[in-house]
Coordinates of C-alpha atoms in Angstrom, one line a residue:
M1 CA -53.7 40.8 -57.8
D2 CA -54.4 43.5 -60.0
D3 CA -51.7 43.4 -62.2
A4 CA -52.2 42.7 -66.1
V5 CA -51.8 39.4 -66.5
E6 CA -49.2 37.7 -68.5
I7 CA -50.2 35.6 -71.8
D8 CA -48.5 33.0 -73.0
R9 CA -47.5 33.3 -77.0
C10 CA -47.6 30.1 -77.7
S11 CA -50.5 29.2 -75.8
G12 CA -52.9 32.3 -75.7
L13 CA -53.1 31.5 -72.0
R14 CA -52.5 32.9 -68.6
R15 CA -49.0 32.4 -67.8
V16 CA -49.5 31.2 -63.9
E17 CA -46.0 29.5 -62.9
R18 CA -47.1 28.6 -59.3
S19 CA -50.2 28.4 -57.0
A20 CA -50.0 28.1 -53.1
P21 CA -51.5 25.1 -52.3
F22 CA -55.0 25.2 -50.4
P23 CA -54.6 25.0 -46.2
V24 CA -57.1 22.1 -46.2
G25 CA -58.0 19.4 -48.6
P26 CA -55.8 17.9 -51.5
S27 CA -54.6 20.2 -53.6
T28 CA -53.2 18.0 -56.8
F29 CA -55.1 14.6 -57.7
E30 CA -52.2 12.7 -56.0
E31 CA -52.7 13.6 -52.7
I32 CA -56.3 12.5 -53.3
W33 CA -54.8 8.9 -52.7
S34 CA -52.3 9.6 -50.0
Q35 CA -55.1 11.3 -47.4
R36 CA -57.9 8.1 -47.9
A37 CA -57.7 4.8 -46.4
D38 CA -57.6 2.3 -48.8
E39 CA -60.7 0.3 -48.1
S40 CA -63.0 3.2 -47.7
I41 CA -65.6 3.5 -50.3
A42 CA -64.9 5.8 -52.9
V43 CA -67.8 5.4 -55.2
I44 CA -71.4 3.9 -55.6
D45 CA -73.5 3.4 -58.7
A46 CA -76.3 0.6 -59.6
H47 CA -74.0 -2.2 -59.8
R48 CA -71.5 -2.0 -57.5
S49 CA -69.5 -0.3 -54.8
W50 CA -65.3 0.7 -55.3
T51 CA -62.9 0.9 -52.9
T52 CA -60.7 3.6 -53.1
R53 CA -58.1 1.2 -53.5
E54 CA -60.1 -0.8 -56.5
L55 CA -60.5 3.1 -57.7
H56 CA -57.1 3.9 -58.0
D57 CA -56.1 0.5 -59.3
E58 CA -58.1 1.3 -62.3
V59 CA -57.1 4.5 -62.6
E60 CA -53.4 3.4 -63.1
R61 CA -54.7 0.9 -65.7
V62 CA -56.1 3.1 -67.5
A63 CA -53.7 5.7 -67.5
R64 CA -51.2 3.0 -68.8
S65 CA -53.6 2.3 -71.6
L66 CA -53.3 5.8 -72.7
T67 CA -49.1 6.3 -72.3
A68 CA -48.6 3.1 -74.1
A69 CA -50.9 4.8 -76.6
G70 CA -49.0 8.1 -76.8
H71 CA -51.9 10.0 -75.3
D72 CA -49.7 11.8 -72.3
G73 CA -47.5 14.8 -71.8
G74 CA -49.9 17.6 -72.6
R75 CA -52.7 15.9 -75.3
R76 CA -56.5 16.7 -75.7
L77 CA -58.2 13.9 -74.8
A78 CA -62.2 14.0 -75.4
W79 CA -64.7 11.8 -73.6
V80 CA -68.4 10.5 -74.4
L81 CA -69.4 8.8 -71.3
G82 CA -72.7 8.5 -69.2
N83 CA -73.1 9.2 -65.6
D84 CA -70.9 6.2 -64.1
V85 CA -68.1 5.5 -62.5
G86 CA -66.1 6.0 -66.1
S87 CA -66.6 9.7 -65.9
L88 CA -64.8 10.1 -62.9
I89 CA -61.8 7.4 -63.9
S90 CA -61.4 9.6 -67.8
L91 CA -60.8 12.5 -65.7
L92 CA -58.5 11.0 -63.0
A93 CA -56.5 9.1 -65.8
T94 CA -56.2 11.5 -68.2
V95 CA -54.8 14.0 -65.5
R96 CA -52.8 11.5 -64.3
V97 CA -50.4 11.3 -67.2
G98 CA -50.3 15.3 -67.6
A99 CA -53.2 15.1 -70.8
V100 CA -56.0 17.7 -70.8
W101 CA -59.1 16.1 -70.5
I102 CA -62.8 17.5 -72.5
G103 CA -65.8 15.8 -71.4
L104 CA -68.6 15.5 -74.4
G105 CA -72.1 15.3 -73.8
G106 CA -74.2 12.0 -74.5
R107 CA -77.4 14.7 -74.7
A108 CA -75.8 16.8 -76.9
T109 CA -76.6 17.6 -80.5
D110 CA -74.0 16.5 -82.9
A111 CA -73.6 20.1 -83.9
E112 CA -72.7 20.8 -80.6
R113 CA -70.2 17.6 -80.1
Q114 CA -68.8 19.2 -83.4
G115 CA -68.4 22.7 -82.4
V116 CA -66.3 21.5 -79.4
L117 CA -64.5 18.8 -81.6
D118 CA -63.8 21.9 -84.4
D119 CA -62.5 23.8 -81.1
T120 CA -60.5 22.1 -79.3
G121 CA -59.0 19.6 -82.4
P122 CA -58.6 16.3 -80.0
D123 CA -55.7 14.0 -80.0
A124 CA -58.2 11.0 -79.1
V125 CA -62.3 10.8 -78.8
F126 CA -63.2 7.8 -76.2
D127 CA -66.8 6.5 -76.0
G128 CA -65.5 4.2 -73.4
L129 CA -62.4 3.2 -71.0
P130 CA -59.5 1.7 -72.8
L131 CA -59.7 -2.1 -72.1
D132 CA -56.2 -3.5 -72.3
D133 CA -53.5 -3.6 -69.6
S134 CA -50.8 -2.1 -71.3
I135 CA -47.2 -3.0 -69.1
V136 CA -45.9 0.9 -69.0
D137 CA -44.1 3.2 -66.8
L138 CA -46.1 6.1 -65.9
P139 CA -44.8 10.0 -66.1
E140 CA -44.2 11.6 -63.4
P141 CA -47.5 13.1 -62.2
P142 CA -47.9 17.0 -63.6
A143 CA -47.6 20.3 -61.9
P144 CA -50.6 21.4 -60.1
T145 CA -50.1 24.4 -62.9
A146 CA -50.4 22.3 -65.2
Q147 CA -53.2 22.0 -67.6
A148 CA -55.8 19.7 -66.9
A149 CA -59.2 20.1 -68.0
I150 CA -61.2 22.3 -70.5
A151 CA -65.0 23.3 -70.0
Y152 CA -67.0 24.8 -72.3
T153 CA -69.0 27.5 -71.6
S154 CA -72.9 27.4 -72.2
G155 CA -72.0 30.3 -75.2
T156 CA -74.2 33.2 -73.7
T157 CA -71.8 35.7 -75.3
G158 CA -72.4 34.2 -78.5
R159 CA -70.6 30.8 -79.8
P160 CA -69.5 28.8 -76.5
K161 CA -65.8 28.9 -75.6
G162 CA -63.3 26.4 -73.9
A163 CA -62.0 27.5 -70.3
V164 CA -58.8 25.9 -69.8
H165 CA -58.0 24.7 -65.9
T166 CA -55.2 23.8 -64.2
Q167 CA -55.2 20.5 -62.2
Q168 CA -55.1 22.5 -58.8
Q169 CA -57.8 24.6 -59.5
L170 CA -60.1 21.5 -60.6
L171 CA -59.9 20.7 -56.6
Y172 CA -60.7 24.1 -55.6
P173 CA -64.6 23.3 -55.0
A174 CA -63.8 20.5 -52.8
A175 CA -61.2 22.4 -50.7
A176 CA -63.9 25.2 -50.3
A177 CA -66.4 22.9 -49.2
I178 CA -64.2 21.3 -46.8
A179 CA -63.2 24.5 -45.0
T180 CA -67.0 26.5 -45.1
E181 CA -69.1 23.6 -44.2
G182 CA -66.9 20.6 -42.6
L183 CA -67.3 18.6 -45.7
G184 CA -65.7 14.9 -44.7
A185 CA -65.7 11.4 -45.2
D186 CA -69.2 11.0 -43.8
A187 CA -70.0 12.7 -47.1
R188 CA -72.1 10.8 -50.2
I189 CA -72.8 13.5 -52.9
G190 CA -75.1 12.2 -55.3
T191 CA -76.4 14.4 -58.5
P192 CA -78.3 12.6 -61.8
L193 CA -76.9 16.2 -63.6
P194 CA -74.7 14.6 -66.8
L195 CA -70.9 14.1 -65.5
S196 CA -69.6 15.0 -68.7
A197 CA -70.1 19.1 -68.0
L198 CA -66.9 19.2 -66.1
N199 CA -68.3 21.7 -63.1
I200 CA -71.0 19.2 -62.2
L201 CA -68.0 16.5 -62.2
L202 CA -66.4 18.5 -60.0
L203 CA -68.9 19.3 -57.7
G204 CA -70.0 15.9 -57.2
P205 CA -67.7 13.1 -57.9
L206 CA -64.6 14.5 -57.2
T207 CA -65.5 16.7 -54.6
A208 CA -66.6 13.5 -52.6
L209 CA -63.7 11.8 -53.7
A210 CA -61.0 14.4 -52.5
C211 CA -63.0 15.2 -49.1
G212 CA -62.5 11.8 -48.0
G213 CA -66.5 10.7 -48.7
A214 CA -68.0 8.2 -51.2
A215 CA -69.5 9.5 -54.7
V216 CA -73.2 8.3 -56.0
M217 CA -73.5 7.8 -59.5
M218 CA -77.4 8.6 -60.2
N219 CA -78.6 8.4 -64.2
R220 CA -82.6 9.1 -63.5
T221 CA -83.7 12.6 -63.6
N222 CA -87.6 11.7 -62.7
A223 CA -88.6 13.3 -59.7
S224 CA -89.6 9.8 -57.9
D225 CA -86.6 8.0 -59.2
V226 CA -84.6 11.1 -57.9
A227 CA -85.9 10.4 -54.0
G228 CA -85.3 6.5 -54.7
D229 CA -82.0 7.1 -55.4
L230 CA -81.3 9.2 -52.9
E231 CA -83.0 7.0 -49.9
R232 CA -81.3 4.2 -51.8
Y233 CA -77.9 5.2 -51.5
A234 CA -78.5 7.5 -48.3
V235 CA -77.4 10.6 -50.4
T236 CA -76.3 13.0 -47.7
R237 CA -76.4 16.6 -50.4
A238 CA -77.8 16.1 -53.9
L239 CA -76.8 18.7 -56.9
L240 CA -79.7 19.6 -58.8
V241 CA -80.8 22.1 -61.3
P242 CA -84.2 24.3 -60.2
T243 CA -86.8 21.6 -62.6
I244 CA -86.2 19.0 -60.5
V245 CA -86.1 20.3 -56.8
H246 CA -89.9 21.7 -58.9
D247 CA -90.4 18.6 -59.6
L248 CA -89.9 16.8 -55.9
V249 CA -92.4 19.4 -54.9
S250 CA -95.4 19.2 -57.4
Q251 CA -95.0 15.5 -57.7
D252 CA -95.7 15.3 -53.9
V253 CA -92.4 13.5 -53.1
N254 CA -92.6 11.7 -49.6
P255 CA -89.6 14.1 -47.7
A256 CA -88.9 10.7 -45.7
Q257 CA -87.1 9.7 -48.4
L258 CA -84.9 12.5 -48.4
R259 CA -84.1 12.2 -45.2
T260 CA -80.6 11.5 -45.3
L261 CA -79.7 14.9 -47.1
D262 CA -78.3 17.5 -45.2
R263 CA -78.9 20.0 -48.1
L264 CA -79.9 20.3 -52.3
I265 CA -77.3 22.9 -53.7
V266 CA -79.1 24.3 -56.7
G267 CA -77.5 26.2 -60.0
G268 CA -77.2 26.3 -63.8
A269 CA -80.8 27.7 -63.7
G270 CA -82.4 31.2 -62.1
Y271 CA -84.6 30.4 -58.7
D272 CA -86.6 32.9 -57.9
G273 CA -86.3 33.2 -54.1
R274 CA -90.3 32.4 -53.5
R275 CA -90.5 29.0 -55.1
A276 CA -87.1 28.1 -53.4
A277 CA -88.4 29.0 -50.1
A278 CA -92.1 26.9 -50.5
A279 CA -89.7 24.1 -51.2
Q280 CA -87.4 24.5 -48.4
D281 CA -90.4 24.5 -46.5
T282 CA -92.2 21.3 -48.0
L283 CA -89.1 19.5 -48.5
G284 CA -87.5 20.2 -45.0
I285 CA -84.4 20.5 -46.4
P286 CA -82.3 23.4 -46.8
V287 CA -82.4 24.8 -50.7
V288 CA -78.4 26.1 -51.3
A289 CA -78.3 28.1 -54.5
S290 CA -75.0 28.8 -56.2
Y291 CA -73.7 31.4 -58.1
G292 CA -70.6 30.6 -60.3
L293 CA -69.3 30.4 -63.7
S294 CA -67.5 27.9 -66.1
E295 CA -64.3 30.2 -65.5
A296 CA -64.1 29.8 -62.0
P297 CA -64.6 26.8 -63.0
T298 CA -67.8 26.6 -60.5
G299 CA -69.5 28.6 -57.9
I300 CA -67.7 31.4 -55.8
A301 CA -70.6 32.1 -54.2
R302 CA -73.4 30.5 -52.2
M303 CA -76.8 31.5 -50.3
R304 CA -79.2 29.5 -48.1
V305 CA -82.5 30.3 -49.2
G306 CA -83.4 33.3 -47.1
D307 CA -80.5 34.8 -46.4
S308 CA -79.8 38.1 -47.9
G309 CA -77.1 37.4 -50.5
A310 CA -74.3 34.6 -51.5
T311 CA -71.1 34.6 -49.3
P312 CA -68.2 34.6 -51.6
L313 CA -66.1 31.1 -50.8
P314 CA -62.8 31.1 -49.9
G315 CA -59.9 33.0 -51.6
V316 CA -61.7 34.6 -54.4
D317 CA -61.8 38.3 -53.8
V318 CA -64.9 39.6 -54.9
R319 CA -65.4 43.4 -56.3
I320 CA -68.1 45.2 -58.1
E321 CA -66.9 47.5 -60.9
D322 CA -68.0 51.1 -61.8
D323 CA -70.6 49.9 -64.6
G324 CA -71.4 47.6 -61.9
E325 CA -70.0 44.1 -63.5
I326 CA -68.7 41.3 -60.8
T327 CA -64.9 40.7 -61.3
L328 CA -62.7 38.4 -59.7
S329 CA -59.5 37.6 -58.3
S330 CA -57.6 36.0 -55.7
V331 CA -57.4 37.4 -52.2
A332 CA -54.1 38.7 -51.4
D333 CA -53.7 38.0 -47.6
G334 CA -54.0 35.3 -45.5
P335 CA -53.8 31.4 -45.9
W336 CA -56.1 31.3 -48.9
A337 CA -54.0 34.0 -50.5
G338 CA -52.8 33.1 -54.0
C339 CA -54.8 29.8 -53.6
W340 CA -57.8 30.1 -56.2
Q341 CA -57.1 31.3 -59.6
G342 CA -59.5 30.8 -62.1
T343 CA -59.3 29.6 -65.7
L344 CA -56.1 30.3 -67.5
G345 CA -58.2 31.9 -70.6
Y346 CA -60.1 30.4 -73.4
W347 CA -58.7 27.9 -75.6
G348 CA -57.1 28.8 -78.8
D349 CA -58.6 32.6 -78.5
P350 CA -55.8 34.8 -76.8
E351 CA -58.0 38.3 -77.5
A352 CA -60.8 36.8 -75.4
T353 CA -58.5 35.6 -73.0
A354 CA -56.9 39.0 -72.5
A355 CA -60.4 40.8 -72.4
L356 CA -61.8 37.8 -69.9
W357 CA -58.7 38.9 -67.5
R358 CA -58.7 43.2 -68.1
G359 CA -56.8 44.3 -65.3
G360 CA -55.6 41.0 -63.8
R361 CA -59.5 40.3 -62.4
L362 CA -61.6 37.9 -64.2
H363 CA -64.4 39.7 -66.0
T364 CA -67.5 37.7 -65.6
G365 CA -70.1 39.5 -67.2
D366 CA -72.4 39.6 -64.5
A367 CA -74.0 42.5 -62.9
G368 CA -74.6 42.6 -59.1
S369 CA -73.9 44.3 -55.7
L370 CA -72.4 43.8 -52.6
G371 CA -74.5 44.6 -49.4
S372 CA -73.0 46.1 -46.4
D373 CA -72.1 42.5 -44.8
E374 CA -70.7 41.9 -48.2
R375 CA -72.8 39.4 -49.4
L376 CA -73.6 39.5 -53.1
L377 CA -76.1 40.1 -55.1
V378 CA -76.4 39.0 -58.7
N379 CA -78.7 40.8 -60.9
G380 CA -78.1 39.0 -63.9
R381 CA -76.3 39.6 -67.1
L382 CA -74.6 42.9 -67.8
S383 CA -75.6 42.7 -71.2
E384 CA -79.7 42.3 -70.4
M385 CA -79.8 45.5 -68.4
I386 CA -82.1 47.8 -69.0
N387 CA -81.1 51.6 -69.5
R388 CA -84.3 53.7 -69.5
G389 CA -83.9 57.8 -69.7
G390 CA -80.2 57.0 -68.6
A391 CA -81.1 54.7 -65.1
T392 CA -79.8 51.2 -65.2
I393 CA -82.8 48.5 -64.1
A394 CA -81.8 45.1 -63.7
P395 CA -84.8 42.4 -65.2
A396 CA -84.1 39.7 -62.2
E397 CA -85.2 42.8 -59.6
V398 CA -88.5 43.7 -61.7
E399 CA -89.0 39.9 -61.8
A400 CA -88.7 39.3 -58.0
A401 CA -91.4 42.1 -57.5
L402 CA -94.1 40.9 -59.8
L403 CA -93.5 37.4 -58.6
A404 CA -94.0 38.8 -54.9
L405 CA -97.7 39.6 -56.4
D406 CA -100.9 37.8 -55.8
G407 CA -101.7 36.1 -59.1
V408 CA -98.4 35.9 -60.8
A409 CA -97.0 32.3 -61.7
D410 CA -94.3 33.2 -63.6
V411 CA -92.6 36.0 -65.7
A412 CA -90.2 37.5 -67.5
V413 CA -89.3 41.0 -67.9
F414 CA -87.2 42.7 -70.8
G415 CA -86.3 46.4 -72.6
V416 CA -88.4 46.9 -75.6
P417 CA -86.1 50.0 -77.7
D418 CA -88.1 53.7 -76.9
E419 CA -87.2 56.9 -78.9
R420 CA -87.5 59.1 -76.0
L421 CA -86.2 56.8 -73.2
G422 CA -83.8 54.4 -75.2
H423 CA -86.1 51.4 -73.7
I424 CA -89.1 51.0 -71.6
V425 CA -89.3 48.1 -69.2
A426 CA -92.0 45.2 -70.4
A427 CA -93.0 42.0 -68.9
A428 CA -94.4 38.4 -70.0
V429 CA -96.7 37.6 -67.5
V430 CA -97.8 34.1 -66.9
S431 CA -101.2 33.8 -64.5
D432 CA -101.6 31.6 -61.5
V433 CA -104.2 29.4 -62.3
D434 CA -105.1 28.7 -58.7
M435 CA -106.4 32.3 -58.6
P436 CA -109.5 33.4 -59.6
G437 CA -109.9 35.8 -62.5
N438 CA -106.9 37.0 -65.3
V439 CA -103.9 39.0 -63.7
N440 CA -104.5 42.5 -65.0
G441 CA -101.7 44.4 -66.6
F442 CA -102.5 48.0 -65.4
E443 CA -103.4 46.7 -62.2
L444 CA -99.9 44.9 -62.0
A445 CA -98.5 48.0 -63.3
R446 CA -100.4 50.3 -60.5
R447 CA -99.3 47.7 -57.0
L448 CA -95.8 47.6 -58.5
H449 CA -94.9 50.8 -58.8
D450 CA -94.4 51.3 -55.1
D451 CA -91.2 48.7 -55.4
C452 CA -89.8 49.5 -58.7
P453 CA -91.0 53.4 -59.3
L454 CA -88.7 53.7 -62.4
I455 CA -90.7 51.6 -64.8
G456 CA -93.8 53.3 -64.2

């Protein structure tokens, strides 16, 4: 799949006319309902449980309300909702009528929300689900390749951009989990992370629904509250960020409260291996790190803490270019050929779309390497690499080496301009308060030299 992509002149997005169905799990939202038992528990929150039939009926009611108001057929609908069943219903109903879902974070600043609104120009903004019971016929369900949602990037390269995804690609995380982990009807997936972020909504509630399990709606982020919710709802897997995992350890949460978990999936921020391994040992639960990006639309590789690298998920061909950049495309052969498609491009920005999909591959902007076992190591943003005297140095590698030294609690590595070498490597180091004495920079440099001689 290395041919140049075709950009549609009207939309400014990639033209994808068909996508091979996933070999496991649903490839459309309509297939979700047909693959679940009506009386199975679909959603659990602080107030009640929803059966599949009840959830489906509510999605249809909201979809009819949207249709009656003319909010169907490709219109862009923005939703400001919290961590409750309404977020999942809003996505399912929006896609059912062929509209495009946009999440607006309740915790975002006014400027951040306005930036998204200015960029997408939504046809309507909702701060709750419509309450009316309209009696209208629903349109035909949209094609798997129809535009379904826009995920806004974190803006590491400038202003945030809206990555447009098809209906089928919203279900890729579920298909990958079913294929690689045997995720099924006994799964209870919960997260306190904001469901206004498309990737969280997909990895949590939608994956639970698509695999036949139950989505657990959590809205408390304090470590003791998170542990209480995980125990109360018998959650089998939780999606967290490193900060919450750190707090679960530092606040001495009782591991017995986490006994139903089979794994903690951690993403959204860098997580050094030493702390992750310590958390895994203390909590007694496998910690799985996820590498992904909004353009994917979620993770494309995962590793359990202690592994040599991350294993690419099925259907994704990972390549390292000559400059060290990680690029992605669909695999060409096997049952997953043509299933993973990635984003159609950036809303309203055809130039950025063309740059993203150079040579028929999605350019992540991240630097990495593939080991002999084809496992992926991610070294950080390509733009953050340090060029010292013609040698490229990954800050993440130096940070990992420093964190392995006694007396170092935290560290950030960066390049400082140098007239002779171009850049020299610098580090801001936080001392470990439990270690006697102060961290000496010269001593650290000496001890580090054997691992990273290029920085000396």
